[in-house]
mmCIF file of C-alpha atoms and ligand atoms in Angstrom:
data_model
loop_
_atom_site.group_PDB
_atom_site.id
_atom_site.type_symbol
_atom_site.label_atom_id
_atom_site.label_comp_id
_atom_site.label_asym_id
_atom_site.label_seq_id
_atom_site.Cartn_x
_atom_site.Cartn_y
_atom_site.Cartn_z
ATOM 1 C CA MET A 17 0.047 0.068 -0.040
ATOM 2 C CA ILE A 18 1.586 3.595 -1.095
ATOM 3 C CA LEU A 19 -0.499 6.520 0.772
ATOM 4 C CA ALA A 20 0.064 10.016 -0.098
ATOM 5 C CA ARG A 21 -1.480 12.755 1.963
ATOM 6 C CA GLY A 22 -1.281 16.603 0.922
ATOM 7 C CA LEU A 23 2.054 15.415 -0.989
ATOM 8 C CA THR A 24 3.689 18.654 -2.491
ATOM 9 C CA LYS A 25 6.699 19.543 -4.496
ATOM 10 C CA ARG A 26 7.619 22.882 -5.443
ATOM 11 C CA TYR A 27 10.848 23.839 -7.390
ATOM 12 C CA GLY A 28 11.371 27.667 -7.129
ATOM 13 C CA HIS A 29 8.130 29.127 -8.120
ATOM 14 C CA LYS A 30 6.908 25.975 -10.095
ATOM 15 C CA THR A 31 4.595 23.738 -8.244
ATOM 16 C CA ALA A 32 5.518 20.215 -9.571
ATOM 17 C CA VAL A 33 3.159 18.040 -7.281
ATOM 18 C CA ASP A 34 0.130 20.037 -5.605
ATOM 19 C CA ARG A 35 -1.155 18.776 -2.124
ATOM 20 C CA ALA A 36 -1.717 15.301 -3.830
ATOM 21 C CA ASP A 37 -3.601 12.709 -2.012
ATOM 22 C CA PHE A 38 -4.235 9.268 -3.504
ATOM 23 C CA SER A 39 -3.404 5.573 -2.306
ATOM 24 C CA VAL A 40 -2.361 2.460 -4.386
ATOM 25 C CA ALA A 41 -3.749 -0.539 -2.930
ATOM 26 C CA SER A 42 -2.512 -4.076 -3.337
ATOM 27 C CA GLY A 43 -3.773 -6.979 -5.928
ATOM 28 C CA HIS A 44 -4.571 -4.768 -9.008
ATOM 29 C CA VAL A 45 -2.552 -2.401 -11.287
ATOM 30 C CA THR A 46 -3.135 1.187 -10.777
ATOM 31 C CA GLY A 47 -2.164 3.490 -13.453
ATOM 32 C CA PHE A 48 -1.019 6.811 -12.960
ATOM 33 C CA LEU A 49 -1.797 8.630 -15.992
ATOM 34 C CA GLY A 50 -1.256 12.261 -16.994
ATOM 35 C CA PRO A 51 0.165 14.579 -19.529
ATOM 36 C CA ASN A 52 3.953 15.522 -19.706
ATOM 37 C CA GLY A 53 5.316 17.507 -17.009
ATOM 38 C CA ALA A 54 1.989 16.752 -14.870
ATOM 39 C CA GLY A 55 4.236 15.782 -11.938
ATOM 40 C CA LYS A 56 4.219 11.777 -12.270
ATOM 41 C CA SER A 57 8.099 11.006 -12.157
ATOM 42 C CA THR A 58 8.301 13.720 -9.508
ATOM 43 C CA THR A 59 5.820 11.927 -7.558
ATOM 44 C CA MET A 60 7.510 8.850 -8.018
ATOM 45 C CA ARG A 61 10.573 10.212 -6.953
ATOM 46 C CA MET A 62 9.271 11.386 -3.476
ATOM 47 C CA ILE A 63 7.914 8.024 -3.007
ATOM 48 C CA LEU A 64 11.286 6.413 -3.289
ATOM 49 C CA GLY A 65 12.657 9.108 -1.101
ATOM 50 C CA LEU A 66 14.967 10.538 -4.061
ATOM 51 C CA ASP A 67 13.027 13.908 -3.792
ATOM 52 C CA ARG A 68 11.919 15.331 -0.263
ATOM 53 C CA PRO A 69 8.401 16.736 -0.196
ATOM 54 C CA THR A 70 8.087 20.386 0.280
ATOM 55 C CA ALA A 71 4.919 19.553 2.224
ATOM 56 C CA GLY A 72 3.005 16.309 3.018
ATOM 57 C CA ASP A 73 3.839 12.907 3.116
ATOM 58 C CA VAL A 74 4.085 9.637 1.301
ATOM 59 C CA THR A 75 4.538 6.360 2.868
ATOM 60 C CA VAL A 76 5.039 2.475 1.769
ATOM 61 C CA ASN A 77 3.395 0.017 3.970
ATOM 62 C CA GLY A 78 3.319 2.625 6.665
ATOM 63 C CA LYS A 79 6.982 3.863 6.626
ATOM 64 C CA HIS A 80 8.898 5.955 4.876
ATOM 65 C CA TYR A 81 11.136 4.468 2.046
ATOM 66 C CA ARG A 82 14.589 6.104 3.736
ATOM 67 C CA ASP A 83 13.624 3.906 7.009
ATOM 68 C CA LEU A 84 13.098 0.749 5.118
ATOM 69 C CA GLY A 85 15.916 -1.781 6.166
ATOM 70 C CA ALA A 86 16.152 -3.626 2.805
ATOM 71 C CA PRO A 87 14.347 -1.291 0.384
ATOM 72 C CA LEU A 88 14.534 -3.709 -2.707
ATOM 73 C CA ARG A 89 12.803 -6.639 -0.703
ATOM 74 C CA GLU A 90 10.063 -3.971 -0.319
ATOM 75 C CA VAL A 91 9.777 -1.694 -3.121
ATOM 76 C CA GLY A 92 10.880 -2.458 -6.580
ATOM 77 C CA ALA A 93 11.322 0.584 -8.961
ATOM 78 C CA LEU A 94 11.946 1.375 -12.535
ATOM 79 C CA LEU A 95 12.631 5.190 -13.123
ATOM 80 C CA GLU A 96 15.163 5.508 -15.432
ATOM 81 C CA ALA A 97 16.022 2.882 -17.739
ATOM 82 C CA ARG A 98 19.500 4.279 -17.947
ATOM 83 C CA ALA A 99 20.554 4.532 -14.536
ATOM 84 C CA ALA A 100 23.014 1.499 -14.562
ATOM 85 C CA GLN A 101 26.704 2.120 -14.793
ATOM 86 C CA GLY A 102 27.760 1.629 -18.418
ATOM 87 C CA GLY A 103 30.916 -0.225 -17.638
ATOM 88 C CA ARG A 104 29.588 -3.089 -15.733
ATOM 89 C CA THR A 105 28.103 -6.180 -17.194
ATOM 90 C CA ALA A 106 24.288 -6.711 -16.549
ATOM 91 C CA ARG A 107 25.003 -9.340 -14.164
ATOM 92 C CA ASN A 108 27.493 -7.574 -12.236
ATOM 93 C CA HIS A 109 25.109 -4.541 -12.019
ATOM 94 C CA LEU A 110 22.428 -6.733 -10.648
ATOM 95 C CA ARG A 111 24.617 -8.566 -8.109
ATOM 96 C CA CYS A 112 25.887 -4.929 -6.737
ATOM 97 C CA LEU A 113 21.963 -3.982 -6.347
ATOM 98 C CA ALA A 114 21.710 -7.683 -4.715
ATOM 99 C CA ARG A 115 24.422 -7.231 -2.150
ATOM 100 C CA SER A 116 23.745 -3.984 -1.138
ATOM 101 C CA ASN A 117 19.985 -5.466 0.025
ATOM 102 C CA GLY A 118 21.472 -8.739 1.517
ATOM 103 C CA ILE A 119 20.028 -10.493 -1.523
ATOM 104 C CA PRO A 120 21.924 -13.655 -2.828
ATOM 105 C CA ASP A 121 23.944 -13.523 -5.966
ATOM 106 C CA ARG A 122 21.933 -16.076 -7.791
ATOM 107 C CA ARG A 123 18.992 -14.220 -7.706
ATOM 108 C CA ALA A 124 20.601 -11.825 -10.548
ATOM 109 C CA ASP A 125 20.519 -14.546 -12.767
ATOM 110 C CA GLU A 126 17.177 -15.360 -11.841
ATOM 111 C CA VAL A 127 15.648 -12.211 -12.812
ATOM 112 C CA LEU A 128 17.848 -12.054 -15.932
ATOM 113 C CA ARG A 129 16.189 -15.163 -17.193
ATOM 114 C CA LEU A 130 12.906 -13.742 -16.202
ATOM 115 C CA VAL A 131 13.517 -10.489 -18.403
ATOM 116 C CA GLY A 132 15.024 -12.456 -21.184
ATOM 117 C CA LEU A 133 18.422 -11.236 -21.013
ATOM 118 C CA GLU A 134 20.394 -14.172 -19.982
ATOM 119 C CA ALA A 135 22.337 -14.333 -23.172
ATOM 120 C CA VAL A 136 23.620 -10.857 -22.542
ATOM 121 C CA ALA A 137 24.212 -11.370 -18.883
ATOM 122 C CA GLY A 138 28.073 -10.761 -19.083
ATOM 123 C CA GLN A 139 27.755 -7.742 -21.734
ATOM 124 C CA GLN A 140 28.530 -4.249 -20.784
ATOM 125 C CA VAL A 141 25.489 -2.003 -20.056
ATOM 126 C CA ARG A 142 26.601 0.601 -22.087
ATOM 127 C CA ASN A 143 26.183 -1.597 -25.251
ATOM 128 C CA PHE A 144 22.294 -1.910 -24.504
ATOM 129 C CA SER A 145 19.626 -0.916 -26.524
ATOM 130 C CA LEU A 146 16.817 1.184 -24.876
ATOM 131 C CA GLY A 147 14.518 -1.736 -24.781
ATOM 132 C CA MET A 148 17.339 -3.882 -23.432
ATOM 133 C CA SER A 149 17.913 -1.184 -20.585
ATOM 134 C CA GLN A 150 14.251 -1.118 -19.926
ATOM 135 C CA ARG A 151 14.332 -5.161 -19.368
ATOM 136 C CA LEU A 152 17.221 -4.634 -17.177
ATOM 137 C CA GLY A 153 16.069 -1.971 -14.991
ATOM 138 C CA ILE A 154 12.669 -4.063 -14.505
ATOM 139 C CA ALA A 155 15.113 -7.094 -13.564
ATOM 140 C CA GLY A 156 16.376 -4.809 -10.960
ATOM 141 C CA ALA A 157 13.038 -3.966 -9.531
ATOM 142 C CA LEU A 158 12.258 -7.757 -9.224
ATOM 143 C CA LEU A 159 15.360 -8.339 -7.604
ATOM 144 C CA GLY A 160 14.183 -8.522 -4.128
ATOM 145 C CA ASP A 161 10.845 -10.235 -5.091
ATOM 146 C CA PRO A 162 9.065 -7.001 -3.270
ATOM 147 C CA PRO A 163 5.650 -6.844 -2.743
ATOM 148 C CA ILE A 164 5.556 -3.251 -3.913
ATOM 149 C CA LEU A 165 6.520 -2.515 -7.781
ATOM 150 C CA MET A 166 6.686 0.993 -9.406
ATOM 151 C CA PHE A 167 7.219 1.626 -12.971
ATOM 152 C CA ASP A 168 7.509 5.072 -14.565
ATOM 153 C CA GLU A 169 6.857 4.508 -18.108
ATOM 154 C CA PRO A 170 7.931 1.250 -18.316
ATOM 155 C CA VAL A 171 6.797 0.714 -22.430
ATOM 156 C CA ASN A 172 9.251 3.306 -23.381
ATOM 157 C CA GLY A 173 11.447 2.414 -26.164
ATOM 158 C CA LEU A 174 9.923 -1.325 -26.252
ATOM 159 C CA ASP A 175 8.956 -3.126 -29.656
ATOM 160 C CA PRO A 176 5.498 -4.667 -29.777
ATOM 161 C CA GLU A 177 6.566 -7.837 -28.204
ATOM 162 C CA GLY A 178 8.343 -6.110 -25.582
ATOM 163 C CA ILE A 179 5.003 -4.186 -25.022
ATOM 164 C CA LEU A 180 3.038 -7.319 -24.434
ATOM 165 C CA TRP A 181 5.637 -8.988 -22.386
ATOM 166 C CA ILE A 182 5.692 -6.315 -19.988
ATOM 167 C CA ARG A 183 2.036 -5.688 -19.811
ATOM 168 C CA THR A 184 1.782 -9.271 -19.082
ATOM 169 C CA LEU A 185 4.237 -9.268 -16.423
ATOM 170 C CA ILE A 186 2.746 -6.388 -14.596
ATOM 171 C CA ARG A 187 -0.585 -8.143 -14.665
ATOM 172 C CA GLN A 188 0.651 -11.175 -13.025
ATOM 173 C CA LEU A 189 2.618 -9.093 -10.623
ATOM 174 C CA ALA A 190 -0.666 -7.685 -9.578
ATOM 175 C CA ALA A 191 -2.537 -10.972 -9.534
ATOM 176 C CA GLU A 192 -0.180 -12.261 -7.075
ATOM 177 C CA GLY A 193 -1.139 -9.853 -4.717
ATOM 178 C CA ARG A 194 1.291 -7.183 -5.141
ATOM 179 C CA THR A 195 0.732 -3.464 -5.126
ATOM 180 C CA VAL A 196 1.478 -2.233 -8.709
ATOM 181 C CA PHE A 197 1.859 1.515 -9.689
ATOM 182 C CA VAL A 198 2.736 2.216 -13.164
ATOM 183 C CA SER A 199 2.839 5.519 -14.805
ATOM 184 C CA SER A 200 2.252 6.397 -18.595
ATOM 185 C CA HIS A 201 0.669 8.866 -20.987
ATOM 186 C CA LEU A 202 -0.205 6.223 -23.460
ATOM 187 C CA MET A 203 -3.935 5.774 -23.093
ATOM 188 C CA ALA A 204 -4.392 2.615 -25.161
ATOM 189 C CA GLU A 205 -1.665 1.123 -23.450
ATOM 190 C CA MET A 206 -3.229 2.021 -20.056
ATOM 191 C CA ALA A 207 -6.562 0.855 -20.985
ATOM 192 C CA LEU A 208 -5.027 -2.595 -21.377
ATOM 193 C CA THR A 209 -2.844 -2.845 -18.515
ATOM 194 C CA ALA A 210 -4.600 -0.957 -15.627
ATOM 195 C CA ASP A 211 -7.697 -1.464 -13.352
ATOM 196 C CA HIS A 212 -7.524 1.432 -11.151
ATOM 197 C CA LEU A 213 -6.568 5.117 -12.506
ATOM 198 C CA VAL A 214 -4.653 7.891 -10.512
ATOM 199 C CA VAL A 215 -5.037 10.875 -12.817
ATOM 200 C CA ILE A 216 -2.738 13.871 -12.497
ATOM 201 C CA GLY A 217 -2.570 17.178 -14.416
ATOM 202 C CA ARG A 218 -0.539 20.113 -13.655
ATOM 203 C CA GLY A 219 0.473 18.453 -10.200
ATOM 204 C CA ARG A 220 -3.165 18.106 -9.195
ATOM 205 C CA ILE A 221 -4.830 14.890 -8.447
ATOM 206 C CA LEU A 222 -8.042 14.840 -10.906
ATOM 207 C CA ALA A 223 -9.129 11.367 -10.134
ATOM 208 C CA ASP A 224 -8.498 8.582 -8.092
ATOM 209 C CA THR A 225 -10.832 5.832 -9.260
ATOM 210 C CA ASP A 226 -11.641 2.542 -11.115
ATOM 211 C CA MET A 227 -11.065 2.391 -14.707
ATOM 212 C CA ARG A 228 -14.532 1.581 -15.860
ATOM 213 C CA ASP A 229 -15.933 4.324 -13.692
ATOM 214 C CA PHE A 230 -13.450 6.715 -14.934
ATOM 215 C CA ILE A 231 -14.752 6.086 -18.301
ATOM 216 C CA ASP A 232 -18.201 6.367 -17.857
ATOM 217 C CA THR A 233 -18.093 9.275 -15.619
ATOM 218 C CA ASN A 234 -15.881 11.424 -18.177
ATOM 219 C CA ALA A 235 -17.202 10.331 -21.378
ATOM 220 C CA THR A 236 -20.248 8.928 -23.053
ATOM 221 C CA SER A 237 -20.898 6.226 -25.246
ATOM 222 C CA HIS A 238 -22.740 6.616 -28.504
ATOM 223 C CA VAL A 239 -24.155 4.626 -31.420
ATOM 224 C CA LEU A 240 -22.661 4.653 -34.853
ATOM 225 C CA VAL A 241 -24.997 4.605 -37.712
ATOM 226 C CA ARG A 242 -24.465 4.119 -41.343
ATOM 227 C CA SER A 243 -27.349 4.598 -43.796
ATOM 228 C CA PRO A 244 -27.752 5.398 -47.380
ATOM 229 C CA ARG A 245 -30.783 7.862 -46.330
ATOM 230 C CA LEU A 246 -29.293 9.912 -43.703
ATOM 231 C CA THR A 247 -31.117 13.185 -44.983
ATOM 232 C CA ASP A 248 -34.312 11.172 -44.305
ATOM 233 C CA LEU A 249 -33.116 9.656 -41.266
ATOM 234 C CA VAL A 250 -31.093 12.442 -39.193
ATOM 235 C CA PRO A 251 -34.087 14.802 -38.763
ATOM 236 C CA LEU A 252 -36.261 11.697 -37.067
ATOM 237 C CA LEU A 253 -33.471 11.182 -34.691
ATOM 238 C CA SER A 254 -33.039 14.939 -33.796
ATOM 239 C CA ALA A 255 -36.637 15.543 -33.221
ATOM 240 C CA ARG A 256 -36.439 12.776 -30.414
ATOM 241 C CA GLY A 257 -34.071 15.113 -28.696
ATOM 242 C CA TRP A 258 -31.176 12.714 -29.422
ATOM 243 C CA ARG A 259 -27.724 14.620 -30.272
ATOM 244 C CA VAL A 260 -26.541 13.508 -33.837
ATOM 245 C CA ASP A 261 -22.859 14.587 -35.153
ATOM 246 C CA PRO A 262 -21.781 13.642 -38.682
ATOM 247 C CA GLU A 263 -19.337 10.993 -38.877
ATOM 248 C CA GLY A 264 -17.834 10.866 -42.350
ATOM 249 C CA ARG A 265 -19.922 10.727 -45.631
ATOM 250 C CA ASP A 266 -22.608 8.459 -45.027
ATOM 251 C CA ALA A 267 -22.870 7.857 -41.318
ATOM 252 C CA VAL A 268 -23.453 9.835 -37.917
ATOM 253 C CA ARG A 269 -22.922 9.379 -34.307
ATOM 254 C CA VAL A 270 -26.077 9.512 -32.331
ATOM 255 C CA HIS A 271 -25.796 10.285 -28.258
ATOM 256 C CA GLY A 272 -28.429 9.835 -25.799
ATOM 257 C CA THR A 273 -30.002 6.585 -26.806
ATOM 258 C CA PRO A 274 -29.543 2.934 -27.066
ATOM 259 C CA PRO A 275 -29.275 1.046 -30.899
ATOM 260 C CA ASP A 276 -32.621 -0.812 -30.677
ATOM 261 C CA ALA A 277 -34.533 2.823 -30.412
ATOM 262 C CA ILE A 278 -32.562 3.803 -33.490
ATOM 263 C CA GLY A 279 -33.337 0.613 -35.337
ATOM 264 C CA ASP A 280 -37.069 0.681 -34.289
ATOM 265 C CA LEU A 281 -37.360 4.469 -35.599
ATOM 266 C CA ALA A 282 -35.600 3.560 -38.937
ATOM 267 C CA ALA A 283 -37.868 0.489 -39.479
ATOM 268 C CA ASP A 284 -40.819 2.566 -38.602
ATOM 269 C CA HIS A 285 -40.183 4.961 -41.424
ATOM 270 C CA GLY A 286 -38.885 2.175 -43.885
ATOM 271 C CA ILE A 287 -35.192 3.674 -43.907
ATOM 272 C CA ARG A 288 -32.400 0.936 -44.431
ATOM 273 C CA LEU A 289 -29.395 0.728 -42.114
ATOM 274 C CA HIS A 290 -25.995 -0.459 -43.087
ATOM 275 C CA GLU A 291 -24.530 -0.227 -39.968
ATOM 276 C CA LEU A 292 -26.004 0.135 -36.456
ATOM 277 C CA ALA A 293 -23.056 -0.161 -33.617
ATOM 278 C CA PRO A 294 -22.780 0.936 -30.135
ATOM 279 C CA VAL A 295 -19.410 2.563 -29.480
ATOM 280 C CA ARG A 296 -17.923 2.419 -25.833
ATOM 281 C CA PRO A 297 -15.866 5.666 -25.238
ATOM 282 C CA SER A 298 -12.255 4.985 -24.689
ATOM 283 C CA LEU A 299 -9.902 5.998 -22.032
ATOM 284 C CA GLU A 300 -8.449 8.464 -24.420
ATOM 285 C CA GLU A 301 -11.811 10.381 -24.766
ATOM 286 C CA ALA A 302 -12.646 10.169 -21.358
ATOM 287 C CA PHE A 303 -8.901 11.577 -20.324
ATOM 288 C CA MET A 304 -8.802 14.340 -22.650
ATOM 289 C CA ARG A 305 -12.147 15.426 -21.659
ATOM 290 C CA LEU A 306 -11.056 15.667 -18.089
ATOM 291 C CA THR A 307 -7.616 16.952 -18.741
ATOM 292 C CA GLY A 308 -8.106 19.034 -21.656
ATOM 293 C CA ASP A 309 -7.205 22.414 -19.748
ATOM 294 C CA THR A 310 -4.347 20.917 -17.797
ATOM 295 C CA VAL A 311 -1.995 19.864 -20.433
ATOM 296 C CA GLU A 312 0.904 22.262 -20.197
ATOM 297 C CA TYR A 313 2.928 21.489 -23.565
ATOM 298 C CA HIS A 314 0.360 21.662 -26.505
ATOM 299 C CA ALA A 315 1.484 21.383 -29.833
ATOM 300 C CA GLY A 316 0.185 23.489 -32.615
ATOM 301 C CA THR A 317 -2.171 21.970 -35.549
ATOM 302 C CA PRO A 318 -0.135 21.007 -38.391
ATOM 303 C CA GLY A 319 -0.261 23.994 -41.185
ATOM 304 C CA GLN A 320 -0.982 26.404 -38.398
ATOM 305 C CA PRO A 321 1.336 28.309 -35.874
ATOM 306 C CA PRO A 322 1.652 26.808 -32.576
ATOM 307 C CA ILE A 323 -0.524 27.922 -29.486
ATOM 308 C CA PRO A 324 1.170 30.239 -27.072
ATOM 309 C CA PRO A 325 1.448 28.363 -23.550
ATOM 310 C CA ASP A 326 -0.273 31.070 -22.058
ATOM 311 C CA VAL A 327 -2.975 31.072 -24.451
ATOM 312 C CA ALA A 328 -3.460 27.518 -24.605
ATOM 313 C CA ALA A 329 -3.973 27.163 -20.747
ATOM 314 C CA GLY A 330 -6.799 29.647 -20.926
ATOM 315 C CA GLY A 331 -4.496 32.835 -20.035
ATOM 316 C CA ALA A 332 -4.056 31.414 -16.432
ATOM 317 C CA ALA A 333 -0.416 30.325 -16.568
HETATM 318 N N1 ATP B 427 14.626 18.952 -10.772
HETATM 319 C C1 ATP B 427 13.487 19.881 -11.292
HETATM 320 N N2 ATP B 427 13.810 21.288 -11.164
HETATM 321 C C2 ATP B 427 12.745 22.085 -11.517
HETATM 322 N N3 ATP B 427 11.695 21.649 -12.163
HETATM 323 C C3 ATP B 427 11.656 20.243 -12.376
HETATM 324 C C4 ATP B 427 12.320 19.392 -11.897
HETATM 325 N N4 ATP B 427 11.722 18.086 -11.597
HETATM 326 C C5 ATP B 427 10.894 18.097 -12.507
HETATM 327 N N5 ATP B 427 10.495 19.692 -12.635
HETATM 328 C C6 ATP B 427 9.229 20.172 -13.240
HETATM 329 O O1 ATP B 427 8.185 19.575 -12.638
HETATM 330 C C7 ATP B 427 7.159 19.238 -13.365
HETATM 331 C C8 ATP B 427 6.651 17.677 -13.466
HETATM 332 O O2 ATP B 427 7.585 17.133 -13.725
HETATM 333 P P1 ATP B 427 7.566 15.460 -13.810
HETATM 334 O O3 ATP B 427 8.936 14.999 -14.475
HETATM 335 O O4 ATP B 427 6.975 14.926 -12.574
HETATM 336 O O5 ATP B 427 6.600 15.251 -14.936
HETATM 337 P P2 ATP B 427 5.790 13.964 -15.662
HETATM 338 O O6 ATP B 427 4.490 13.739 -15.368
HETATM 339 O O7 ATP B 427 6.827 12.879 -15.291
HETATM 340 O O8 ATP B 427 6.129 14.223 -17.242
HETATM 341 P P3 ATP B 427 6.470 13.136 -18.374
HETATM 342 O O9 ATP B 427 5.310 12.506 -18.841
HETATM 343 O O10 ATP B 427 6.990 14.119 -19.340
HETATM 344 O O11 ATP B 427 7.597 12.362 -17.840
HETATM 345 C C9 ATP B 427 7.448 20.001 -14.708
HETATM 346 O O12 ATP B 427 6.889 20.893 -14.905
HETATM 347 C C10 ATP B 427 8.981 19.763 -14.684
HETATM 348 O O13 ATP B 427 9.563 20.724 -15.519
HETATM 349 MG MG1 MG B 428 7.895 11.319 -16.240
#
């Protein structure tokens, strides 16, 4: 269990994390979701005692990280994939980590096997690709077989096979009853990995909720309707008070009603439908709706000048 209360970090005038309250429970994957610069890594560094909070507090299993006797046995973390010393071999890097926490040497080879690096155990870490470094970082997190695991953007730099591998691993670790806290700004990946969400924007916790509830609360489902007679159908739909948005040339999105009511209405008027599909909202839609005005670094639309940050932030920055 990770528990943050009023957790705050300021760098000069910049408030990176702002009075954050949240908890991460065991037995499921908690996703830590937020745009670039939202404060995810800063929060994780404070959990690991690498950054001291300006105010507030965060504990792991009721203790501050710095008070843990053998921290790797209690909390495993992947923050910076490139944190290993380049001159060491993968095996030596892990053995050094293990010894500092009273973990036997043989565990290094066990975790190397677990992450698929046994063939390169004797190679210098400086020659590792980003994906290999990421796997080595995960091996380090698993060294002490800890009940709490934290991964900051673990799929960065991984190929599709690697992404599937880490997603499966993360879910398995949670299924074993561990506390798993994983950050990402990749919505589709998060939707497949996490059961619970802590959402952060501009340092503030915007939601701490079940994934399903989060999507249902922050986005609405709709029905995709394709028909060769849209011009006849749309006025009938609108007359019922259902919101209709165009979707390409021959389809519309209908909000506020289930598909059966639309199908019945069309049949009553002899209008053929070529598609009638309920569409569940994605995590991305829910996230964009919730965090739209908390994104700090907006890109410009291609072909148009970029939006200045103060304008993008509604003049509030
Ligand atoms: N050491 C530091 N000194 C000054 N400002 C910092 C420092 N570390 C982080 N910040 C600022 O704090 C804010 C939060 O940064 P953080 O790295 O926690 O964001 P993040 O959510 O991890 O973003 P990303 O998705 O890009 O990794 C940013 O505005 C960042 O510039
Ligand atoms: Mg980060």
